[in-house]
Amino acid sequence: MKFKLTTLLLVTFVTTFAQKWQPAGEKMKTRWAAEITPENVWQEYPRPQFERSDWINLNGLWNYSILKKNQAQPKKYQGEILVPFCVESSLSGVMGEVKPDDRIWYKRTFEIPTDWSEKNVILNFEAVDYSTTVFINGAVVGAHKGAYDRFSFDITEYLTGKGEQELVVCVDDPSSFGSQPRGKQQMPQEGIWYTPVSGIWQTVWMEAVSPEAFLKEAKLVPDIDKKTIAVTPVLNKSLKPEYKIETVVSFQGKEVAKTEIPANIRGLIDIPNPELWSTDAPNLYDLNLKLFNKAGEKIDEVQSYFGMRKISLENHKGTKYLFLNNQPVFQYGPLDQGWWPDGLHTPPSDEAMKYDIEMTKKMGFNMIRKHIKVEPDRWFYHCDKLGMLVWQDMPSGMVVIPKTGNERPEHVQHVRPNGPDLNVRNEDAQQFELELRRMIDTHYNSPSIVMWVPFNEGWGQYATCRIAKMVKDYDPTRLVNAVSGWALRNCGDVYDIHTYQTEVRIPPASLDRASVIGEFGGIGYPIETNLWNPEMRNWGYQTYHSEKELLDAYIYKFNQIVEMKKTKGLSAAVYTQTTDVEGEVNGLMTYDRELIKIPVDKLHELHSVLYQE
């Protein structure tokens, strides 16, 4: 009876606590929003390519306040926020506004499991927008700048004995008043610019590691021609080669190779008769890494995976062309903004995030251009598992000066189509390039990523060819799209134009670069029952008001792509876009993902002709 009563009291307490949170505002929600609770929100392991067994998820309800920067840490907080949703989102339960002179404060407590007492505790943030300072039990443990990359702190020495530990996080976000990489965020939201995202927007979690040493990362470089995978296991500190990493490669549960690699040293592993990763057969190898110390004791273990695949630029029918695994493959996919009506940058759930990729695949696309946003690791994991090629954009940075009255904001860091590169401040360039390298480092091992895109349409575009060369030198295994659209330069691996006209423009052929259309389409079809805001301008580059008109317009543009592929050497195209986003109604799906505007089977049938040689 005592056990039952205790259980009942616990359930009553949890239920009452959970009822305090609910989505804010009356705007559009996705169907996944109804399934979210503070207890189940984003509970998946956040880094599928580097997974440990000992970890704790810190998502859920935190205390929060939004104060001015010149104010001290609050003693009493304004309310509760559901992490990892940003302050401006409905699913945060706040749906507030963060101004450039504001500071967001977060607070929660946690306890350390007793079996972690002899281990070091690492606190991980997958992404916070933008400038973050972290406190444990009143002491500063570290700071970080960057909206799209993860960061970690060893908090062991800041912990007190047993019981509750206090975690406080403060965040500054200049939004569009700063020059930092931020993609499509703008204050005020309008046109092709969307609601800003501030604060924590990806998973916060802790893991336990050995105080002696642990695996910090591993760089994986497949070579299908030599039938090898290069593995560089990097520890959290510099140690003598007596520390060994045992690597075991397996495929579909069967061991393929096993070897030892010294710590911080590159090792080469033979993969006999490799099963290649492709869009039709996304084969993945499992990789187990065990770290042993000088005494032969296992002190760390990580689970990972990789794909044996190659992306290259080769000659094909008299032009340069995109190749996958030494074969020409036309790449066709949607421009994917990765925005959600209820979570903004943060999908409501892992299931929801996976749904977009699955639908893209079912529609007969083999590629996604992830547009000036970097997704959580699990998004790339699903692309890896499903066989989806990815063009990964670097989020743009650009100063925007708001005007008064009805005037439009002035984009003061925007290269015009025929204009010269911008001159930017050294500190802005250093931060942009730091975050660019972090993006590459973080997602280097993902087989789905085949192209990096440093700049888009002149937004914050500077030193284009130097940046393109830097990216190519940094990652020679992938292609580089120096700038997608507008102010094109004679560098990179592709010549990329944007063309939203009804008559699709033909990109010039090049002797040393592939010809691609980085954006086209943009055909609008507003569906009154599924609009983000019926009172605002809901637009497309051409707008129609029936399914038949939309399908006819799509087929007309698509057939031009097919003809260019046949006769003009076109090797890739990107259709705008996966879903409607706020006032843009040119998606293949509505913003809430409830309606698909063109039948999936019809799209799949249409698109199949592109993959025939």
Coordinates of C-alpha atoms in Angstrom, one line a residue:
M1 CA 0.0 0.0 0.0
K2 CA 2.8 2.4 0.9
F3 CA 4.5 1.8 -2.6
K4 CA 1.2 2.4 -4.4
L5 CA 0.5 5.6 -2.4
T6 CA 4.0 6.9 -3.1
T7 CA 3.7 6.2 -6.8
L8 CA 0.3 7.9 -6.9
L9 CA 1.7 11.0 -5.2
L10 CA 4.6 11.1 -7.7
V11 CA 2.3 10.7 -10.7
T12 CA 0.1 13.5 -9.3
F13 CA 3.1 15.8 -8.8
V14 CA 4.5 15.1 -12.3
T15 CA 1.1 15.7 -13.9
T16 CA 0.5 18.9 -12.1
F17 CA 4.0 20.1 -12.9
A18 CA 3.6 19.2 -16.6
Q19 CA 0.3 21.1 -16.8
K20 CA 2.2 24.4 -16.2
W21 CA 3.6 24.2 -19.7
Q22 CA 1.7 24.7 -22.9
P23 CA 2.5 26.1 -26.3
A24 CA 2.2 29.9 -26.4
G25 CA 0.1 31.9 -28.9
E26 CA -2.6 31.0 -31.3
K27 CA -0.5 30.6 -34.5
M28 CA -0.2 27.4 -36.5
K29 CA 1.0 24.2 -34.8
T30 CA 2.2 20.9 -36.3
R31 CA 0.6 17.6 -35.4
W32 CA 3.7 16.6 -33.4
A33 CA 3.2 19.5 -31.0
A34 CA 0.3 17.7 -29.3
E35 CA 2.7 14.9 -28.3
I36 CA 5.2 17.0 -26.5
T37 CA 5.6 17.1 -22.8
P38 CA 8.3 18.5 -20.6
E39 CA 9.2 14.8 -19.8
N40 CA 9.6 13.5 -23.4
V41 CA 10.9 16.5 -25.2
W42 CA 13.9 15.7 -27.4
Q43 CA 15.2 12.7 -25.4
E44 CA 17.2 11.0 -28.2
Y45 CA 21.0 10.8 -28.0
P46 CA 22.1 14.0 -29.7
R47 CA 25.3 12.8 -31.4
P48 CA 24.6 9.5 -33.2
Q49 CA 28.1 9.3 -34.7
F50 CA 29.8 9.5 -31.3
E51 CA 27.7 7.8 -28.8
R52 CA 28.5 6.9 -25.1
S53 CA 26.5 4.9 -22.7
D54 CA 26.7 7.2 -19.6
W55 CA 24.7 10.4 -20.3
I56 CA 21.9 12.5 -18.9
N57 CA 19.4 14.6 -20.9
L58 CA 18.8 18.1 -19.4
N59 CA 16.0 19.1 -21.7
G60 CA 12.7 20.1 -20.1
L61 CA 11.4 23.0 -18.1
W62 CA 13.9 25.6 -16.9
N63 CA 13.4 28.9 -15.3
Y64 CA 14.0 32.0 -17.5
S65 CA 14.0 35.8 -17.5
I66 CA 14.6 38.3 -20.2
L67 CA 16.4 41.4 -18.8
K68 CA 18.5 44.2 -20.1
K69 CA 22.2 43.6 -20.4
N70 CA 23.1 46.1 -17.7
Q71 CA 21.0 44.2 -15.1
A72 CA 22.4 41.6 -12.8
Q73 CA 21.4 37.9 -12.7
P74 CA 17.8 37.7 -11.5
K75 CA 17.0 36.5 -8.0
K76 CA 13.5 35.6 -9.0
Y77 CA 12.8 34.4 -12.5
Q78 CA 9.9 35.4 -14.8
G79 CA 8.6 32.0 -15.6
E80 CA 9.4 28.6 -17.1
I81 CA 10.6 27.8 -20.6
L82 CA 10.7 24.4 -22.4
V83 CA 14.3 23.7 -23.5
P84 CA 15.4 23.2 -26.2
F85 CA 12.9 25.6 -27.9
C86 CA 14.0 29.2 -28.5
V87 CA 12.3 32.0 -26.6
E88 CA 10.5 33.3 -29.7
S89 CA 8.9 29.9 -30.5
S90 CA 5.4 28.8 -29.5
L91 CA 6.7 25.4 -28.1
S92 CA 9.0 27.2 -25.6
G93 CA 5.8 28.3 -23.8
V94 CA 7.1 31.9 -24.0
M95 CA 6.8 33.2 -27.5
G96 CA 8.6 36.4 -26.4
E97 CA 10.8 38.9 -28.2
V98 CA 14.5 39.4 -27.5
K99 CA 15.9 42.8 -28.4
P100 CA 19.6 43.5 -29.1
D101 CA 20.0 45.1 -25.6
D102 CA 18.3 42.2 -23.9
R103 CA 19.9 39.2 -22.1
I104 CA 18.2 35.8 -21.6
W105 CA 18.8 34.1 -18.3
Y106 CA 18.2 30.4 -17.8
K107 CA 18.3 28.4 -14.6
R108 CA 17.8 24.8 -13.5
T109 CA 19.1 22.3 -11.0
F110 CA 20.4 18.8 -11.5
E111 CA 21.9 15.9 -9.5
I112 CA 24.9 13.8 -10.4
P113 CA 24.3 10.0 -10.3
T114 CA 26.2 8.2 -7.5
D115 CA 28.0 6.0 -10.0
W116 CA 29.5 9.1 -11.6
S117 CA 31.4 10.0 -8.4
E118 CA 34.7 8.8 -9.8
K119 CA 34.3 10.3 -13.2
N120 CA 34.5 13.7 -14.9
V121 CA 31.3 15.3 -15.9
I122 CA 31.1 17.1 -19.3
L123 CA 28.3 19.6 -19.9
N124 CA 27.3 19.7 -23.6
F125 CA 25.3 22.3 -25.5
E126 CA 24.4 21.3 -29.1
A127 CA 23.5 24.9 -30.1
V128 CA 22.7 28.2 -28.5
D129 CA 22.1 31.5 -30.4
Y130 CA 24.3 33.4 -30.0
S131 CA 26.8 34.5 -27.2
T132 CA 26.7 32.2 -24.2
T133 CA 28.1 32.2 -20.7
V134 CA 27.7 29.2 -18.4
F135 CA 27.7 29.2 -14.6
I136 CA 27.8 26.1 -12.3
N137 CA 27.0 26.8 -8.6
G138 CA 27.7 30.5 -9.1
A139 CA 31.1 30.1 -10.8
V140 CA 31.7 30.9 -14.5
V141 CA 32.8 27.7 -16.3
G142 CA 33.1 29.0 -19.8
A143 CA 31.7 31.1 -22.7
H144 CA 31.0 30.5 -26.4
K145 CA 30.1 32.5 -29.5
G146 CA 28.2 30.9 -32.4
A147 CA 24.6 30.0 -33.1
Y148 CA 25.0 26.7 -35.0
D149 CA 27.8 24.7 -33.4
R150 CA 28.1 22.6 -30.3
F151 CA 30.3 23.3 -27.3
S152 CA 31.2 21.6 -24.1
F153 CA 32.7 22.3 -20.6
D154 CA 34.3 20.0 -18.0
I155 CA 32.3 21.0 -14.9
T156 CA 33.8 18.5 -12.5
E157 CA 35.7 20.9 -10.3
Y158 CA 32.7 23.2 -10.0
L159 CA 30.4 20.6 -8.6
T160 CA 29.7 20.4 -4.8
G161 CA 29.4 17.1 -2.9
K162 CA 26.0 15.4 -3.1
G163 CA 22.6 16.9 -3.8
E164 CA 21.4 19.6 -6.2
Q165 CA 23.7 21.5 -8.4
E166 CA 22.8 24.9 -9.9
L167 CA 23.2 25.5 -13.7
V168 CA 22.7 29.1 -14.9
V169 CA 23.1 30.1 -18.6
C170 CA 23.0 33.7 -19.9
V171 CA 22.7 34.5 -23.6
D172 CA 23.0 37.6 -25.7
D173 CA 21.7 37.8 -29.3
P174 CA 22.1 40.9 -31.5
S175 CA 19.8 39.3 -34.1
S176 CA 19.9 41.3 -37.3
F177 CA 21.5 44.2 -35.6
G178 CA 24.8 42.3 -35.6
S179 CA 27.0 40.9 -38.4
Q180 CA 27.2 37.4 -36.9
P181 CA 26.2 34.3 -39.0
R182 CA 22.4 33.9 -38.5
G183 CA 20.9 32.9 -41.8
K184 CA 17.3 34.0 -42.4
Q185 CA 16.6 35.6 -39.1
Q186 CA 15.6 39.2 -39.1
M187 CA 14.0 41.7 -36.9
P188 CA 11.4 42.7 -38.0
Q189 CA 10.3 39.6 -39.9
E190 CA 9.3 40.2 -43.5
G191 CA 9.4 38.7 -47.0
I192 CA 12.1 36.1 -47.3
W193 CA 13.3 36.9 -43.7
Y194 CA 11.9 35.0 -40.8
T195 CA 11.3 35.3 -37.1
P196 CA 14.5 35.5 -35.1
V197 CA 15.8 32.7 -32.9
S198 CA 17.4 33.5 -29.6
G199 CA 18.9 31.3 -26.8
I200 CA 19.1 27.6 -26.4
W201 CA 17.6 25.8 -29.4
Q202 CA 19.2 22.3 -29.3
T203 CA 19.7 19.7 -26.7
V204 CA 21.5 20.3 -23.4
W205 CA 23.0 17.2 -21.8
M206 CA 25.8 15.7 -19.6
E207 CA 28.0 12.7 -20.0
A208 CA 30.5 10.9 -17.7
V209 CA 34.1 10.2 -18.8
S210 CA 37.3 9.0 -17.3
P211 CA 39.4 11.6 -15.5
E212 CA 42.5 10.0 -17.0
A213 CA 41.6 10.6 -20.6
F214 CA 38.7 10.1 -23.1
L215 CA 38.0 10.2 -26.8
K216 CA 37.3 13.8 -27.8
E217 CA 36.5 13.1 -31.5
A218 CA 37.4 10.9 -34.4
K219 CA 38.0 12.0 -38.0
L220 CA 36.9 9.4 -40.6
V221 CA 38.0 9.6 -44.2
P222 CA 36.8 6.9 -46.6
D223 CA 38.6 6.0 -49.8
I224 CA 36.6 3.7 -52.1
D225 CA 39.4 3.5 -54.7
K226 CA 41.9 2.2 -52.2
K227 CA 39.2 0.4 -50.2
T228 CA 40.3 2.0 -46.9
I229 CA 38.9 4.1 -44.1
A230 CA 41.4 6.5 -42.4
V231 CA 40.6 6.9 -38.7
T232 CA 42.2 9.6 -36.5
P233 CA 41.1 9.2 -32.9
V234 CA 41.7 12.4 -31.0
L235 CA 41.8 12.5 -27.2
N236 CA 41.0 15.3 -24.9
K237 CA 44.7 15.8 -24.1
S238 CA 48.0 15.1 -25.6
L239 CA 49.2 11.7 -24.5
K240 CA 52.0 9.3 -25.4
P241 CA 51.3 6.7 -28.0
E242 CA 51.1 4.1 -25.2
Y243 CA 47.5 4.9 -25.1
K244 CA 45.8 2.7 -27.7
I245 CA 42.5 2.8 -29.5
E246 CA 41.0 -0.6 -30.5
T247 CA 38.9 -0.1 -33.6
V248 CA 36.3 -2.7 -34.8
V249 CA 34.5 -2.2 -38.1
S250 CA 31.4 -4.2 -38.7
F251 CA 28.7 -4.3 -41.4
Q252 CA 25.2 -5.6 -40.7
G253 CA 26.4 -7.2 -37.5
K254 CA 29.4 -9.0 -39.0
E255 CA 33.0 -8.0 -38.1
V256 CA 34.9 -6.7 -41.1
A257 CA 38.2 -5.4 -39.6
K258 CA 39.9 -5.0 -36.3
T259 CA 43.1 -3.1 -35.5
E260 CA 44.8 -0.9 -32.9
I261 CA 45.7 2.8 -33.5
P262 CA 47.9 4.9 -31.2
A263 CA 46.2 7.9 -29.6
N264 CA 46.1 11.0 -31.8
I265 CA 47.6 9.1 -34.7
R266 CA 46.0 8.5 -38.1
G267 CA 45.4 4.8 -38.8
L268 CA 44.4 3.2 -42.1
I269 CA 42.0 0.3 -42.1
D270 CA 41.4 -2.0 -45.1
I271 CA 37.7 -2.5 -46.0
P272 CA 37.7 -5.5 -48.4
N273 CA 34.9 -5.5 -51.1
P274 CA 33.4 -2.3 -49.6
E275 CA 29.6 -1.9 -49.7
L276 CA 29.3 1.6 -51.0
W277 CA 27.0 4.3 -49.6
S278 CA 24.7 5.8 -52.3
T279 CA 21.2 7.3 -52.6
D280 CA 19.8 3.9 -53.6
A281 CA 21.7 1.8 -51.1
P282 CA 22.8 3.9 -48.1
N283 CA 25.1 1.3 -46.6
L284 CA 26.6 2.2 -43.3
Y285 CA 29.5 0.5 -41.4
D286 CA 29.5 0.5 -37.6
L287 CA 32.7 1.6 -35.9
N288 CA 33.5 0.7 -32.3
L289 CA 36.3 2.7 -30.6
K290 CA 37.8 1.5 -27.3
L291 CA 40.5 3.5 -25.5
F292 CA 43.0 1.6 -23.4
N293 CA 45.6 3.2 -21.1
K294 CA 49.2 2.1 -20.6
A295 CA 48.1 -0.6 -18.1
G296 CA 45.8 -2.1 -20.7
E297 CA 42.6 -0.9 -18.9
K298 CA 39.7 0.2 -21.0
I299 CA 38.9 3.8 -20.0
D300 CA 36.5 4.9 -22.8
E301 CA 34.3 3.4 -25.5
V302 CA 32.4 5.2 -28.3
Q303 CA 30.0 3.9 -31.0
S304 CA 30.2 5.5 -34.4
Y305 CA 29.5 4.7 -38.1
F306 CA 30.7 5.7 -41.6
G307 CA 29.8 5.4 -45.2
M308 CA 32.1 4.3 -48.0
R309 CA 31.4 6.9 -50.7
K310 CA 33.2 9.4 -53.0
I311 CA 32.1 12.7 -54.4
S312 CA 34.0 14.2 -57.3
L313 CA 34.0 16.5 -60.3
E314 CA 34.7 14.6 -63.6
N315 CA 34.3 14.9 -67.3
H316 CA 31.0 13.6 -68.8
K317 CA 29.7 14.1 -72.3
G318 CA 32.1 17.0 -72.9
T319 CA 31.4 18.9 -69.7
K320 CA 32.3 18.8 -66.0
Y321 CA 29.8 16.9 -64.0
L322 CA 29.0 15.8 -60.5
F323 CA 30.0 12.2 -59.8
L324 CA 29.1 9.9 -56.9
N325 CA 31.2 6.8 -56.5
N326 CA 32.9 7.4 -59.8
Q327 CA 29.6 7.5 -61.7
P328 CA 27.7 10.5 -63.0
V329 CA 24.6 11.2 -60.8
F330 CA 22.2 14.1 -61.5
Q331 CA 21.5 15.8 -58.2
Y332 CA 18.0 17.1 -57.7
G333 CA 16.5 18.3 -54.5
P334 CA 14.5 21.0 -52.7
L335 CA 15.8 24.1 -51.0
D336 CA 15.2 23.3 -47.4
Q337 CA 15.0 26.1 -44.8
G338 CA 14.4 23.9 -41.8
W339 CA 11.8 26.2 -40.2
W340 CA 8.8 25.1 -38.2
P341 CA 5.7 27.1 -37.3
D342 CA 5.8 26.0 -33.7
G343 CA 9.5 25.5 -33.0
L344 CA 11.1 27.9 -35.5
H345 CA 14.7 26.5 -35.8
T346 CA 13.9 23.5 -33.6
P347 CA 11.7 20.8 -35.0
P348 CA 8.9 19.7 -32.6
S349 CA 10.5 16.2 -32.4
D350 CA 13.0 13.9 -33.9
E351 CA 10.1 12.1 -35.6
A352 CA 8.9 15.4 -37.2
M353 CA 12.4 16.2 -38.4
K354 CA 12.8 12.8 -40.0
Y355 CA 9.4 13.2 -41.7
D356 CA 10.6 16.0 -43.9
I357 CA 13.5 13.9 -45.1
E358 CA 11.3 10.9 -45.7
M359 CA 8.8 12.9 -47.7
T360 CA 11.6 14.5 -49.8
K361 CA 12.8 11.0 -50.6
K362 CA 9.3 9.7 -51.4
M363 CA 8.9 12.7 -53.8
G364 CA 11.8 11.3 -55.8
F365 CA 14.5 13.8 -54.8
N366 CA 18.0 12.5 -54.1
M367 CA 19.4 15.7 -52.6
I368 CA 18.6 18.5 -50.2
R369 CA 20.2 21.9 -50.1
K370 CA 20.1 22.9 -46.5
H371 CA 19.7 26.6 -46.8
I372 CA 21.8 28.9 -44.6
K373 CA 21.0 26.9 -41.5
V374 CA 22.9 24.1 -39.8
E375 CA 20.7 21.3 -38.4
P376 CA 21.2 19.1 -35.3
D377 CA 23.5 16.1 -35.7
R378 CA 20.4 13.8 -35.8
W379 CA 19.2 15.5 -39.0
F380 CA 22.4 14.4 -40.8
Y381 CA 22.1 11.0 -39.2
H382 CA 18.7 10.5 -40.9
C383 CA 20.1 11.7 -44.2
D384 CA 22.9 9.2 -43.8
K385 CA 20.5 6.4 -43.0
L386 CA 17.9 7.3 -45.7
G387 CA 20.4 8.0 -48.5
M388 CA 20.0 11.7 -49.1
L389 CA 22.7 13.9 -50.6
V390 CA 23.2 17.2 -48.8
W391 CA 24.5 20.6 -50.0
Q392 CA 25.3 22.3 -46.7
D393 CA 25.2 26.1 -46.7
M394 CA 27.1 28.3 -44.2
P395 CA 24.6 30.6 -42.4
S396 CA 24.9 34.1 -43.8
G397 CA 26.0 37.1 -41.8
M398 CA 24.9 40.6 -42.8
V399 CA 24.4 43.9 -41.0
V400 CA 20.8 45.2 -41.4
I401 CA 19.9 48.8 -40.4
P402 CA 16.2 49.1 -39.7
K403 CA 14.4 52.2 -41.1
T404 CA 11.6 54.1 -39.6
G405 CA 8.0 54.2 -40.7
N406 CA 7.1 52.1 -43.7
E407 CA 10.6 52.1 -45.2
R408 CA 12.3 48.7 -45.8
P409 CA 15.4 47.8 -43.8
E410 CA 18.7 48.5 -45.5
H411 CA 21.0 45.6 -46.2
V412 CA 24.4 47.2 -45.9
Q413 CA 26.4 44.1 -46.3
H414 CA 24.9 42.7 -49.5
V415 CA 26.9 42.3 -52.7
R416 CA 24.9 43.2 -55.8
P417 CA 24.8 40.7 -58.7
N418 CA 27.7 42.5 -60.6
G419 CA 29.3 44.1 -57.6
P420 CA 32.7 43.6 -56.0
D421 CA 33.2 41.5 -52.8
L422 CA 32.5 43.3 -49.5
N423 CA 35.2 44.8 -47.3
V424 CA 34.4 43.5 -43.8
R425 CA 36.0 44.1 -40.4
N426 CA 38.7 41.7 -39.4
E427 CA 36.8 40.6 -36.3
D428 CA 33.7 39.8 -38.3
A429 CA 35.8 37.8 -40.9
Q430 CA 37.6 35.9 -38.1
Q431 CA 34.3 34.9 -36.5
F432 CA 32.7 33.9 -39.7
E433 CA 35.6 31.7 -40.7
L434 CA 35.9 30.2 -37.3
E435 CA 32.2 29.2 -37.4
L436 CA 32.6 27.9 -41.0
R437 CA 35.5 25.6 -39.9
R438 CA 33.5 24.5 -36.9
M439 CA 30.6 23.5 -39.2
I440 CA 32.9 21.5 -41.4
D441 CA 34.6 19.8 -38.4
T442 CA 31.4 19.0 -36.6
H443 CA 29.8 17.3 -39.7
Y444 CA 32.9 16.1 -41.5
N445 CA 32.1 12.4 -41.0
S446 CA 28.6 12.5 -42.4
P447 CA 28.6 10.6 -45.7
S448 CA 25.4 12.5 -46.9
I449 CA 27.2 15.8 -47.1
V450 CA 28.7 16.2 -50.6
M451 CA 29.1 20.0 -51.0
W452 CA 29.9 23.0 -48.8
V453 CA 28.3 26.4 -49.8
P454 CA 30.1 29.3 -48.0
F455 CA 28.0 32.2 -49.5
N456 CA 24.5 32.7 -50.8
E457 CA 23.3 35.5 -53.1
G458 CA 25.9 38.1 -51.9
W459 CA 24.8 38.1 -48.3
G460 CA 27.9 39.0 -46.3
Q461 CA 30.0 37.8 -49.2
Y462 CA 33.7 38.8 -49.0
A463 CA 37.0 37.3 -50.1
T464 CA 35.0 34.7 -52.1
C465 CA 37.9 32.9 -53.8
R466 CA 40.1 32.9 -50.7
I467 CA 37.3 31.4 -48.6
A468 CA 36.5 28.8 -51.3
K469 CA 40.1 27.7 -51.4
M470 CA 40.3 27.6 -47.6
V471 CA 37.2 25.3 -47.5
K472 CA 38.7 23.1 -50.3
D473 CA 42.0 22.8 -48.6
Y474 CA 40.3 22.1 -45.3
D475 CA 38.1 19.4 -46.8
P476 CA 39.4 18.1 -50.1
T477 CA 37.0 15.1 -50.0
R478 CA 34.0 17.3 -51.0
L479 CA 33.0 19.8 -53.6
V480 CA 32.8 23.6 -52.9
N481 CA 30.1 25.9 -54.2
A482 CA 31.9 29.2 -53.7
V483 CA 28.7 31.3 -54.0
S484 CA 25.2 30.1 -54.9
G485 CA 23.6 32.7 -57.1
W486 CA 24.1 36.3 -57.9
A487 CA 27.7 37.6 -57.5
L488 CA 29.5 34.6 -59.0
R489 CA 33.3 34.3 -59.0
N490 CA 35.8 32.2 -61.0
C491 CA 36.5 29.7 -58.3
G492 CA 35.0 26.7 -56.6
D493 CA 33.8 23.4 -58.2
V494 CA 30.4 24.6 -59.6
Y495 CA 28.9 27.5 -61.5
D496 CA 25.6 28.1 -59.7
I497 CA 22.8 30.5 -60.9
H498 CA 19.4 31.3 -59.4
T499 CA 16.5 31.7 -61.8
Y500 CA 12.9 32.2 -60.6
Q501 CA 11.6 33.2 -64.0
T502 CA 8.9 31.1 -65.7
E503 CA 11.4 30.6 -68.5
V504 CA 14.3 29.0 -66.6
R505 CA 17.6 30.6 -67.5
I506 CA 20.4 28.3 -68.7
P507 CA 23.7 28.5 -66.7
P508 CA 26.8 29.0 -68.8
A509 CA 28.8 25.9 -69.5
S510 CA 32.4 25.8 -68.1
L511 CA 35.5 23.8 -68.9
D512 CA 36.5 23.5 -65.3
R513 CA 33.3 23.6 -63.2
A514 CA 30.0 21.9 -63.2
S515 CA 26.9 23.9 -64.2
V516 CA 24.1 23.8 -61.6
I517 CA 20.9 25.7 -60.8
G518 CA 21.1 26.4 -57.1
E519 CA 17.6 27.8 -56.9
F520 CA 14.6 27.8 -59.3
G521 CA 10.8 27.3 -59.0
G522 CA 9.4 29.2 -56.1
I523 CA 5.8 28.6 -57.4
G524 CA 3.3 29.9 -54.9
Y525 CA 0.1 28.2 -53.9
P526 CA -1.6 29.7 -50.8
I527 CA -4.0 27.3 -49.1
E528 CA -6.2 29.5 -46.9
T529 CA -6.8 26.9 -44.2
N530 CA -3.0 26.4 -43.7
L531 CA -1.5 29.8 -43.7
W532 CA 0.9 31.0 -41.0
N533 CA -0.7 34.4 -41.0
P534 CA -3.6 35.2 -43.3
E535 CA -3.3 38.9 -42.7
M536 CA 0.2 39.2 -44.1
R537 CA 1.5 39.0 -47.7
N538 CA 1.6 35.4 -48.7
W539 CA 3.6 35.1 -51.9
G540 CA 5.5 33.1 -54.4
Y541 CA 7.6 34.1 -57.4
Q542 CA 4.5 33.2 -59.5
T543 CA 1.3 32.5 -57.5
Y544 CA -1.5 30.2 -58.5
H545 CA -4.8 29.2 -56.8
S546 CA -5.5 25.6 -57.7
E547 CA -3.7 22.3 -57.6
K548 CA -4.0 21.9 -61.4
E549 CA -2.4 25.4 -62.0
L550 CA 0.4 24.5 -59.6
L551 CA 1.1 21.1 -61.2
D552 CA 1.0 22.6 -64.7
A553 CA 3.4 25.4 -63.7
Y554 CA 5.7 22.9 -61.9
I555 CA 5.8 20.5 -64.9
Y556 CA 6.5 23.4 -67.3
K557 CA 9.6 24.5 -65.3
F558 CA 10.7 20.9 -64.5
N559 CA 10.7 20.0 -68.2
Q560 CA 13.1 22.8 -68.9
I561 CA 15.5 21.3 -66.3
V562 CA 15.2 17.9 -68.0
E563 CA 16.1 19.4 -71.3
M564 CA 19.1 21.3 -69.9
K565 CA 20.3 18.0 -68.4
K566 CA 20.0 16.3 -71.8
T567 CA 21.5 19.0 -74.0
K568 CA 23.3 21.7 -71.9
G569 CA 25.4 19.7 -69.4
L570 CA 23.4 20.7 -66.4
S571 CA 24.3 18.3 -63.5
A572 CA 22.1 19.5 -60.6
A573 CA 19.1 21.7 -59.7
V574 CA 17.5 22.9 -56.5
Y575 CA 13.7 23.6 -56.4
T576 CA 12.4 26.2 -53.9
Q577 CA 11.2 24.7 -51.6
T578 CA 10.3 21.9 -49.2
T579 CA 7.6 23.7 -47.2
D580 CA 5.9 27.0 -47.0
V581 CA 7.8 29.2 -44.5
E582 CA 5.9 32.0 -42.7
G583 CA 4.8 34.4 -45.6
E584 CA 6.4 32.2 -48.3
V585 CA 3.8 29.9 -49.8
N586 CA 6.0 28.2 -52.5
G587 CA 6.5 25.0 -50.6
L588 CA 5.7 21.5 -51.8
M589 CA 4.1 21.1 -48.4
T590 CA 2.2 23.6 -46.2
Y591 CA 4.1 25.1 -43.3
D592 CA 2.4 22.8 -40.8
R593 CA 3.2 19.7 -43.0
E594 CA -0.5 18.8 -43.2
L595 CA -1.1 19.2 -46.9
I596 CA 1.1 18.1 -49.8
K597 CA 0.4 20.3 -52.7
I598 CA 1.4 18.0 -55.6
P599 CA 0.8 14.2 -55.2
V600 CA 3.9 12.4 -54.0
D601 CA 3.6 9.6 -56.6
K602 CA 3.3 12.1 -59.4
L603 CA 6.4 13.9 -58.2
H604 CA 8.3 10.6 -57.9
E605 CA 7.3 9.6 -61.4
L606 CA 8.3 13.0 -62.9
H607 CA 11.6 13.1 -61.2
S608 CA 12.7 9.6 -62.1
V609 CA 13.6 10.7 -65.7
L610 CA 16.5 12.8 -64.3
Y611 CA 18.4 9.8 -63.0
Q612 CA 18.4 7.9 -66.3
E613 CA 21.7 8.2 -68.3

